[in-house]
Amino acid sequence: MIVAKSFTVRLDDLFASTGEIPDTTIAIDVDPAVTYPDPQSVTLLHIASRHEFDVMTFELFRTEIEDHPGRRAQHVIESFPAVYGDVERALGVVFAKPKRVKCMPPWSRCPRCDEPIWPKAAVNMTATMQAKVLRDRPHPIWCLNCGQRFAYEDDRRIRMQDAVDPEAIAADLARTHTQPSVTVAAS
Ligand SMILES: [Zn+2]
């Protein structure tokens, strides 16, 4: 899966005079099922996307991130002090422990960047379908926008900041809203 971010890049006189607009998007290929090093790379990208780059530093940064995806986070952080600031603090963000999500599935949002974490399709499903999908496939395990890892009780239950049980609520909704259809076989 590709995660792409566009960056703010300050053009220097050379670029400004040629009228050339450089491509300011950085894209990396990630595996949403692994907990290292892909979420950490996405966090590095997310932090950097809030920084305004000059052209030369941006190209160095792009090479670092796109061409050396497995490189240790500490190396990247130390190579770009203007982007990441204090090394210990940046490492603390990159390796933050899994956190509980906001709101119950499928409306859950990332506790760090507030992005919705379930696909739009899940939001439009019926309550019973949602319960089934989230029970059978409780991923994602980390935020594709900022790299924050999410906390799970076990492999099945995502942890929420407010203690509610999505399956119980879904089951209640299904009971309340579904009229049973009865088919009587002709004898
Ligand atoms: Zn996030």
mmCIF file with all atom_site columns, N, CA and C in Angstrom, residues 116-159:
data_model
loop_
_atom_site.group_PDB
_atom_site.id
_atom_site.type_symbol
_atom_site.label_atom_id
_atom_site.label_alt_id
_atom_site.label_comp_id
_atom_site.label_asym_id
_atom_site.label_entity_id
_atom_site.label_seq_id
_atom_site.pdbx_PDB_ins_code
_atom_site.Cartn_x
_atom_site.Cartn_y
_atom_site.Cartn_z
_atom_site.occupancy
_atom_site.B_iso_or_equiv
_atom_site.pdbx_formal_charge
_atom_site.auth_seq_id
_atom_site.auth_comp_id
_atom_site.auth_asym_id
_atom_site.auth_atom_id
_atom_site.pdbx_PDB_model_num
ATOM 1   N N  . PRO A 1 116 ? -10.066 9.374   10.480 1.00 0.00 ? 116 PRO A N  1
ATOM 2   C CA . PRO A 1 116 ? -10.850 8.137   10.606 1.00 0.00 ? 116 PRO A CA 1
ATOM 3   C C  . PRO A 1 116 ? -9.973  6.948   10.231 1.00 0.00 ? 116 PRO A C  1
ATOM 4   N N  . ILE A 1 117 ? -10.107 5.827   10.951 1.00 0.00 ? 117 ILE A N  1
ATOM 5   C CA . ILE A 1 117 ? -9.185  4.718   10.692 1.00 0.00 ? 117 ILE A CA 1
ATOM 6   C C  . ILE A 1 117 ? -9.802  3.537   9.962  1.00 0.00 ? 117 ILE A C  1
ATOM 7   N N  . TRP A 1 118 ? -11.119 3.475   9.880  1.00 0.00 ? 118 TRP A N  1
ATOM 8   C CA . TRP A 1 118 ? -11.740 2.374   9.146  1.00 0.00 ? 118 TRP A CA 1
ATOM 9   C C  . TRP A 1 118 ? -12.127 2.854   7.763  1.00 0.00 ? 118 TRP A C  1
ATOM 10  N N  . PRO A 1 119 ? -12.124 1.957   6.784  1.00 0.00 ? 119 PRO A N  1
ATOM 11  C CA . PRO A 1 119 ? -12.509 2.372   5.437  1.00 0.00 ? 119 PRO A CA 1
ATOM 12  C C  . PRO A 1 119 ? -13.944 2.888   5.425  1.00 0.00 ? 119 PRO A C  1
ATOM 13  N N  . LYS A 1 120 ? -14.193 3.851   4.501  1.00 0.00 ? 120 LYS A N  1
ATOM 14  C CA . LYS A 1 120 ? -15.533 4.436   4.398  1.00 0.00 ? 120 LYS A CA 1
ATOM 15  C C  . LYS A 1 120 ? -16.601 3.369   4.235  1.00 0.00 ? 120 LYS A C  1
ATOM 16  N N  . ALA A 1 121 ? -16.259 2.288   3.514  1.00 0.00 ? 121 ALA A N  1
ATOM 17  C CA . ALA A 1 121 ? -17.230 1.223   3.253  1.00 0.00 ? 121 ALA A CA 1
ATOM 18  C C  . ALA A 1 121 ? -17.809 0.681   4.557  1.00 0.00 ? 121 ALA A C  1
ATOM 19  N N  . ALA A 1 122 ? -16.955 0.523   5.576  1.00 0.00 ? 122 ALA A N  1
ATOM 20  C CA . ALA A 1 122 ? -17.402 -0.059  6.837  1.00 0.00 ? 122 ALA A CA 1
ATOM 21  C C  . ALA A 1 122 ? -18.437 0.825   7.524  1.00 0.00 ? 122 ALA A C  1
ATOM 22  N N  . VAL A 1 123 ? -18.307 2.158   7.329  1.00 0.00 ? 123 VAL A N  1
ATOM 23  C CA . VAL A 1 123 ? -19.215 3.092   7.982  1.00 0.00 ? 123 VAL A CA 1
ATOM 24  C C  . VAL A 1 123 ? -20.637 2.961   7.415  1.00 0.00 ? 123 VAL A C  1
ATOM 25  N N  . ASN A 1 124 ? -20.705 2.590   6.132  1.00 0.00 ? 124 ASN A N  1
ATOM 26  C CA . ASN A 1 124 ? -22.017 2.496   5.496  1.00 0.00 ? 124 ASN A CA 1
ATOM 27  C C  . ASN A 1 124 ? -22.669 1.121   5.623  1.00 0.00 ? 124 ASN A C  1
ATOM 28  N N  . MET A 1 125 ? -21.991 0.181   6.263  1.00 0.00 ? 125 MET A N  1
ATOM 29  C CA . MET A 1 125 ? -22.566 -1.156  6.418  1.00 0.00 ? 125 MET A CA 1
ATOM 30  C C  . MET A 1 125 ? -23.642 -1.162  7.489  1.00 0.00 ? 125 MET A C  1
ATOM 31  N N  . THR A 1 126 ? -24.426 -2.226  7.491  1.00 0.00 ? 126 THR A N  1
ATOM 32  C CA . THR A 1 126 ? -25.385 -2.390  8.575  1.00 0.00 ? 126 THR A CA 1
ATOM 33  C C  . THR A 1 126 ? -24.614 -2.750  9.844  1.00 0.00 ? 126 THR A C  1
ATOM 34  N N  . ALA A 1 127 ? -25.277 -2.586  10.970 1.00 0.00 ? 127 ALA A N  1
ATOM 35  C CA . ALA A 1 127 ? -24.609 -2.826  12.257 1.00 0.00 ? 127 ALA A CA 1
ATOM 36  C C  . ALA A 1 127 ? -24.077 -4.256  12.365 1.00 0.00 ? 127 ALA A C  1
ATOM 37  N N  . THR A 1 128 ? -24.842 -5.209  11.884 1.00 0.00 ? 128 THR A N  1
ATOM 38  C CA . THR A 1 128 ? -24.393 -6.605  11.999 1.00 0.00 ? 128 THR A CA 1
ATOM 39  C C  . THR A 1 128 ? -23.185 -6.869  11.109 1.00 0.00 ? 128 THR A C  1
ATOM 40  N N  . MET A 1 129 ? -23.198 -6.277  9.894  1.00 0.00 ? 129 MET A N  1
ATOM 41  C CA . MET A 1 129 ? -22.051 -6.436  8.993  1.00 0.00 ? 129 MET A CA 1
ATOM 42  C C  . MET A 1 129 ? -20.802 -5.819  9.626  1.00 0.00 ? 129 MET A C  1
ATOM 43  N N  . GLN A 1 130 ? -20.985 -4.621  10.207 1.00 0.00 ? 130 GLN A N  1
ATOM 44  C CA . GLN A 1 130 ? -19.846 -3.951  10.853 1.00 0.00 ? 130 GLN A CA 1
ATOM 45  C C  . GLN A 1 130 ? -19.246 -4.836  11.930 1.00 0.00 ? 130 GLN A C  1
ATOM 46  N N  . ALA A 1 131 ? -20.122 -5.398  12.760 1.00 0.00 ? 131 ALA A N  1
ATOM 47  C CA . ALA A 1 131 ? -19.636 -6.240  13.854 1.00 0.00 ? 131 ALA A CA 1
ATOM 48  C C  . ALA A 1 131 ? -18.866 -7.430  13.300 1.00 0.00 ? 131 ALA A C  1
ATOM 49  N N  . LYS A 1 132 ? -19.390 -8.011  12.206 1.00 0.00 ? 132 LYS A N  1
ATOM 50  C CA . LYS A 1 132 ? -18.752 -9.185  11.620 1.00 0.00 ? 132 LYS A CA 1
ATOM 51  C C  . LYS A 1 132 ? -17.386 -8.823  11.019 1.00 0.00 ? 132 LYS A C  1
ATOM 52  N N  . VAL A 1 133 ? -17.376 -7.746  10.220 1.00 0.00 ? 133 VAL A N  1
ATOM 53  C CA . VAL A 1 133 ? -16.133 -7.343  9.557  1.00 0.00 ? 133 VAL A CA 1
ATOM 54  C C  . VAL A 1 133 ? -15.064 -6.998  10.592 1.00 0.00 ? 133 VAL A C  1
ATOM 55  N N  . LEU A 1 134 ? -15.470 -6.243  11.611 1.00 0.00 ? 134 LEU A N  1
ATOM 56  C CA . LEU A 1 134 ? -14.482 -5.803  12.603 1.00 0.00 ? 134 LEU A CA 1
ATOM 57  C C  . LEU A 1 134 ? -14.047 -6.949  13.509 1.00 0.00 ? 134 LEU A C  1
ATOM 58  N N  . ARG A 1 135 ? -14.916 -7.969  13.623 1.00 0.00 ? 135 ARG A N  1
ATOM 59  C CA . ARG A 1 135 ? -14.537 -9.134  14.421 1.00 0.00 ? 135 ARG A CA 1
ATOM 60  C C  . ARG A 1 135 ? -13.537 -9.999  13.640 1.00 0.00 ? 135 ARG A C  1
ATOM 61  N N  . ASP A 1 136 ? -13.872 -10.194 12.344 1.00 0.00 ? 136 ASP A N  1
ATOM 62  C CA . ASP A 1 136 ? -13.029 -11.076 11.533 1.00 0.00 ? 136 ASP A CA 1
ATOM 63  C C  . ASP A 1 136 ? -11.733 -10.406 11.102 1.00 0.00 ? 136 ASP A C  1
ATOM 64  N N  . ARG A 1 137 ? -11.775 -9.106  10.906 1.00 0.00 ? 137 ARG A N  1
ATOM 65  C CA . ARG A 1 137 ? -10.602 -8.405  10.356 1.00 0.00 ? 137 ARG A CA 1
ATOM 66  C C  . ARG A 1 137 ? -10.413 -7.088  11.105 1.00 0.00 ? 137 ARG A C  1
ATOM 67  N N  . PRO A 1 138 ? -9.871  -7.181  12.317 1.00 0.00 ? 138 PRO A N  1
ATOM 68  C CA . PRO A 1 138 ? -9.859  -5.995  13.179 1.00 0.00 ? 138 PRO A CA 1
ATOM 69  C C  . PRO A 1 138 ? -8.776  -4.973  12.835 1.00 0.00 ? 138 PRO A C  1
ATOM 70  N N  . HIS A 1 139 ? -8.129  -5.178  11.700 1.00 0.00 ? 139 HIS A N  1
ATOM 71  C CA . HIS A 1 139 ? -7.098  -4.209  11.327 1.00 0.00 ? 139 HIS A CA 1
ATOM 72  C C  . HIS A 1 139 ? -7.748  -2.916  10.858 1.00 0.00 ? 139 HIS A C  1
ATOM 73  N N  . PRO A 1 140 ? -7.118  -1.778  10.796 1.00 0.00 ? 140 PRO A N  1
ATOM 74  C CA . PRO A 1 140 ? -5.665  -1.613  10.791 1.00 0.00 ? 140 PRO A CA 1
ATOM 75  C C  . PRO A 1 140 ? -5.072  -1.613  12.192 1.00 0.00 ? 140 PRO A C  1
ATOM 76  N N  . ILE A 1 141 ? -3.790  -1.918  12.248 1.00 0.00 ? 141 ILE A N  1
ATOM 77  C CA . ILE A 1 141 ? -3.140  -1.909  13.554 1.00 0.00 ? 141 ILE A CA 1
ATOM 78  C C  . ILE A 1 141 ? -2.363  -0.621  13.788 1.00 0.00 ? 141 ILE A C  1
ATOM 79  N N  . TRP A 1 142 ? -2.280  0.203   12.732 1.00 0.00 ? 142 TRP A N  1
ATOM 80  C CA . TRP A 1 142 ? -1.663  1.524   12.944 1.00 0.00 ? 142 TRP A CA 1
ATOM 81  C C  . TRP A 1 142 ? -2.214  2.508   11.929 1.00 0.00 ? 142 TRP A C  1
ATOM 82  N N  . CYS A 1 143 ? -2.027  3.804   12.218 1.00 0.00 ? 143 CYS A N  1
ATOM 83  C CA . CYS A 1 143 ? -2.625  4.865   11.400 1.00 0.00 ? 143 CYS A CA 1
ATOM 84  C C  . CYS A 1 143 ? -1.807  5.092   10.127 1.00 0.00 ? 143 CYS A C  1
ATOM 85  N N  . LEU A 1 144 ? -2.481  5.011   8.976  1.00 0.00 ? 144 LEU A N  1
ATOM 86  C CA . LEU A 1 144 ? -1.779  5.196   7.703  1.00 0.00 ? 144 LEU A CA 1
ATOM 87  C C  . LEU A 1 144 ? -1.468  6.665   7.437  1.00 0.00 ? 144 LEU A C  1
ATOM 88  N N  . ASN A 1 145 ? -2.036  7.561   8.238  1.00 0.00 ? 145 ASN A N  1
ATOM 89  C CA . ASN A 1 145 ? -1.727  8.974   8.073  1.00 0.00 ? 145 ASN A CA 1
ATOM 90  C C  . ASN A 1 145 ? -0.515  9.397   8.907  1.00 0.00 ? 145 ASN A C  1
ATOM 91  N N  . CYS A 1 146 ? -0.465  8.957   10.168 1.00 0.00 ? 146 CYS A N  1
ATOM 92  C CA . CYS A 1 146 ? 0.620   9.452   11.040 1.00 0.00 ? 146 CYS A CA 1
ATOM 93  C C  . CYS A 1 146 ? 1.479   8.348   11.640 1.00 0.00 ? 146 CYS A C  1
ATOM 94  N N  . GLY A 1 147 ? 1.120   7.077   11.422 1.00 0.00 ? 147 GLY A N  1
ATOM 95  C CA . GLY A 1 147 ? 1.952   5.979   11.909 1.00 0.00 ? 147 GLY A CA 1
ATOM 96  C C  . GLY A 1 147 ? 1.685   5.558   13.345 1.00 0.00 ? 147 GLY A C  1
ATOM 97  N N  . GLN A 1 148 ? 0.768   6.242   14.050 1.00 0.00 ? 148 GLN A N  1
ATOM 98  C CA . GLN A 1 148 ? 0.466   5.860   15.435 1.00 0.00 ? 148 GLN A CA 1
ATOM 99  C C  . GLN A 1 148 ? -0.080  4.431   15.474 1.00 0.00 ? 148 GLN A C  1
ATOM 100 N N  . ARG A 1 149 ? 0.462   3.593   16.388 1.00 0.00 ? 149 ARG A N  1
ATOM 101 C CA . ARG A 1 149 ? -0.049  2.233   16.528 1.00 0.00 ? 149 ARG A CA 1
ATOM 102 C C  . ARG A 1 149 ? -1.254  2.228   17.462 1.00 0.00 ? 149 ARG A C  1
ATOM 103 N N  . PHE A 1 150 ? -2.217  1.328   17.184 1.00 0.00 ? 150 PHE A N  1
ATOM 104 C CA . PHE A 1 150 ? -3.435  1.260   17.985 1.00 0.00 ? 150 PHE A CA 1
ATOM 105 C C  . PHE A 1 150 ? -3.358  0.096   18.969 1.00 0.00 ? 150 PHE A C  1
ATOM 106 N N  . ALA A 1 151 ? -3.998  0.266   20.115 1.00 0.00 ? 151 ALA A N  1
ATOM 107 C CA . ALA A 1 151 ? -3.967  -0.762  21.155 1.00 0.00 ? 151 ALA A CA 1
ATOM 108 C C  . ALA A 1 151 ? -5.110  -1.752  20.956 1.00 0.00 ? 151 ALA A C  1
ATOM 109 N N  . TYR A 1 152 ? -4.786  -3.035  21.110 1.00 0.00 ? 152 TYR A N  1
ATOM 110 C CA . TYR A 1 152 ? -5.794  -4.100  21.046 1.00 0.00 ? 152 TYR A CA 1
ATOM 111 C C  . TYR A 1 152 ? -5.788  -4.885  22.344 1.00 0.00 ? 152 TYR A C  1
ATOM 112 N N  . GLU A 1 153 ? -6.970  -5.328  22.762 1.00 0.00 ? 153 GLU A N  1
ATOM 113 C CA . GLU A 1 153 ? -7.079  -6.182  23.957 1.00 0.00 ? 153 GLU A CA 1
ATOM 114 C C  . GLU A 1 153 ? -6.348  -7.495  23.692 1.00 0.00 ? 153 GLU A C  1
ATOM 115 N N  . ASP A 1 154 ? -6.591  -8.012  22.504 1.00 0.00 ? 154 ASP A N  1
ATOM 116 C CA . ASP A 1 154 ? -5.972  -9.243  22.035 1.00 0.00 ? 154 ASP A CA 1
ATOM 117 C C  . ASP A 1 154 ? -5.953  -9.038  20.532 1.00 0.00 ? 154 ASP A C  1
ATOM 118 N N  . ASP A 1 155 ? -5.990  -10.064 19.722 1.00 0.00 ? 155 ASP A N  1
ATOM 119 C CA . ASP A 1 155 ? -5.995  -9.846  18.278 1.00 0.00 ? 155 ASP A CA 1
ATOM 120 C C  . ASP A 1 155 ? -7.338  -9.326  17.789 1.00 0.00 ? 155 ASP A C  1
ATOM 121 N N  . ARG A 1 156 ? -8.345  -9.403  18.613 1.00 0.00 ? 156 ARG A N  1
ATOM 122 C CA . ARG A 1 156 ? -9.714  -9.189  18.148 1.00 0.00 ? 156 ARG A CA 1
ATOM 123 C C  . ARG A 1 156 ? -10.322 -7.841  18.491 1.00 0.00 ? 156 ARG A C  1
ATOM 124 N N  . ARG A 1 157 ? -10.010 -7.309  19.639 1.00 0.00 ? 157 ARG A N  1
ATOM 125 C CA . ARG A 1 157 ? -10.748 -6.140  20.128 1.00 0.00 ? 157 ARG A CA 1
ATOM 126 C C  . ARG A 1 157 ? -9.870  -4.913  20.209 1.00 0.00 ? 157 ARG A C  1
ATOM 127 N N  . ILE A 1 158 ? -10.213 -3.916  19.416 1.00 0.00 ? 158 ILE A N  1
ATOM 128 C CA . ILE A 1 158 ? -9.463  -2.666  19.485 1.00 0.00 ? 158 ILE A CA 1
ATOM 129 C C  . ILE A 1 158 ? -9.841  -1.957  20.784 1.00 0.00 ? 158 ILE A C  1
ATOM 130 N N  . ARG A 1 159 ? -8.878  -1.291  21.399 1.00 0.00 ? 159 ARG A N  1
ATOM 131 C CA . ARG A 1 159 ? -9.174  -0.600  22.661 1.00 0.00 ? 159 ARG A CA 1
ATOM 132 C C  . ARG A 1 159 ? -9.589  0.831   22.364 1.00 0.00 ? 159 ARG A C  1
#
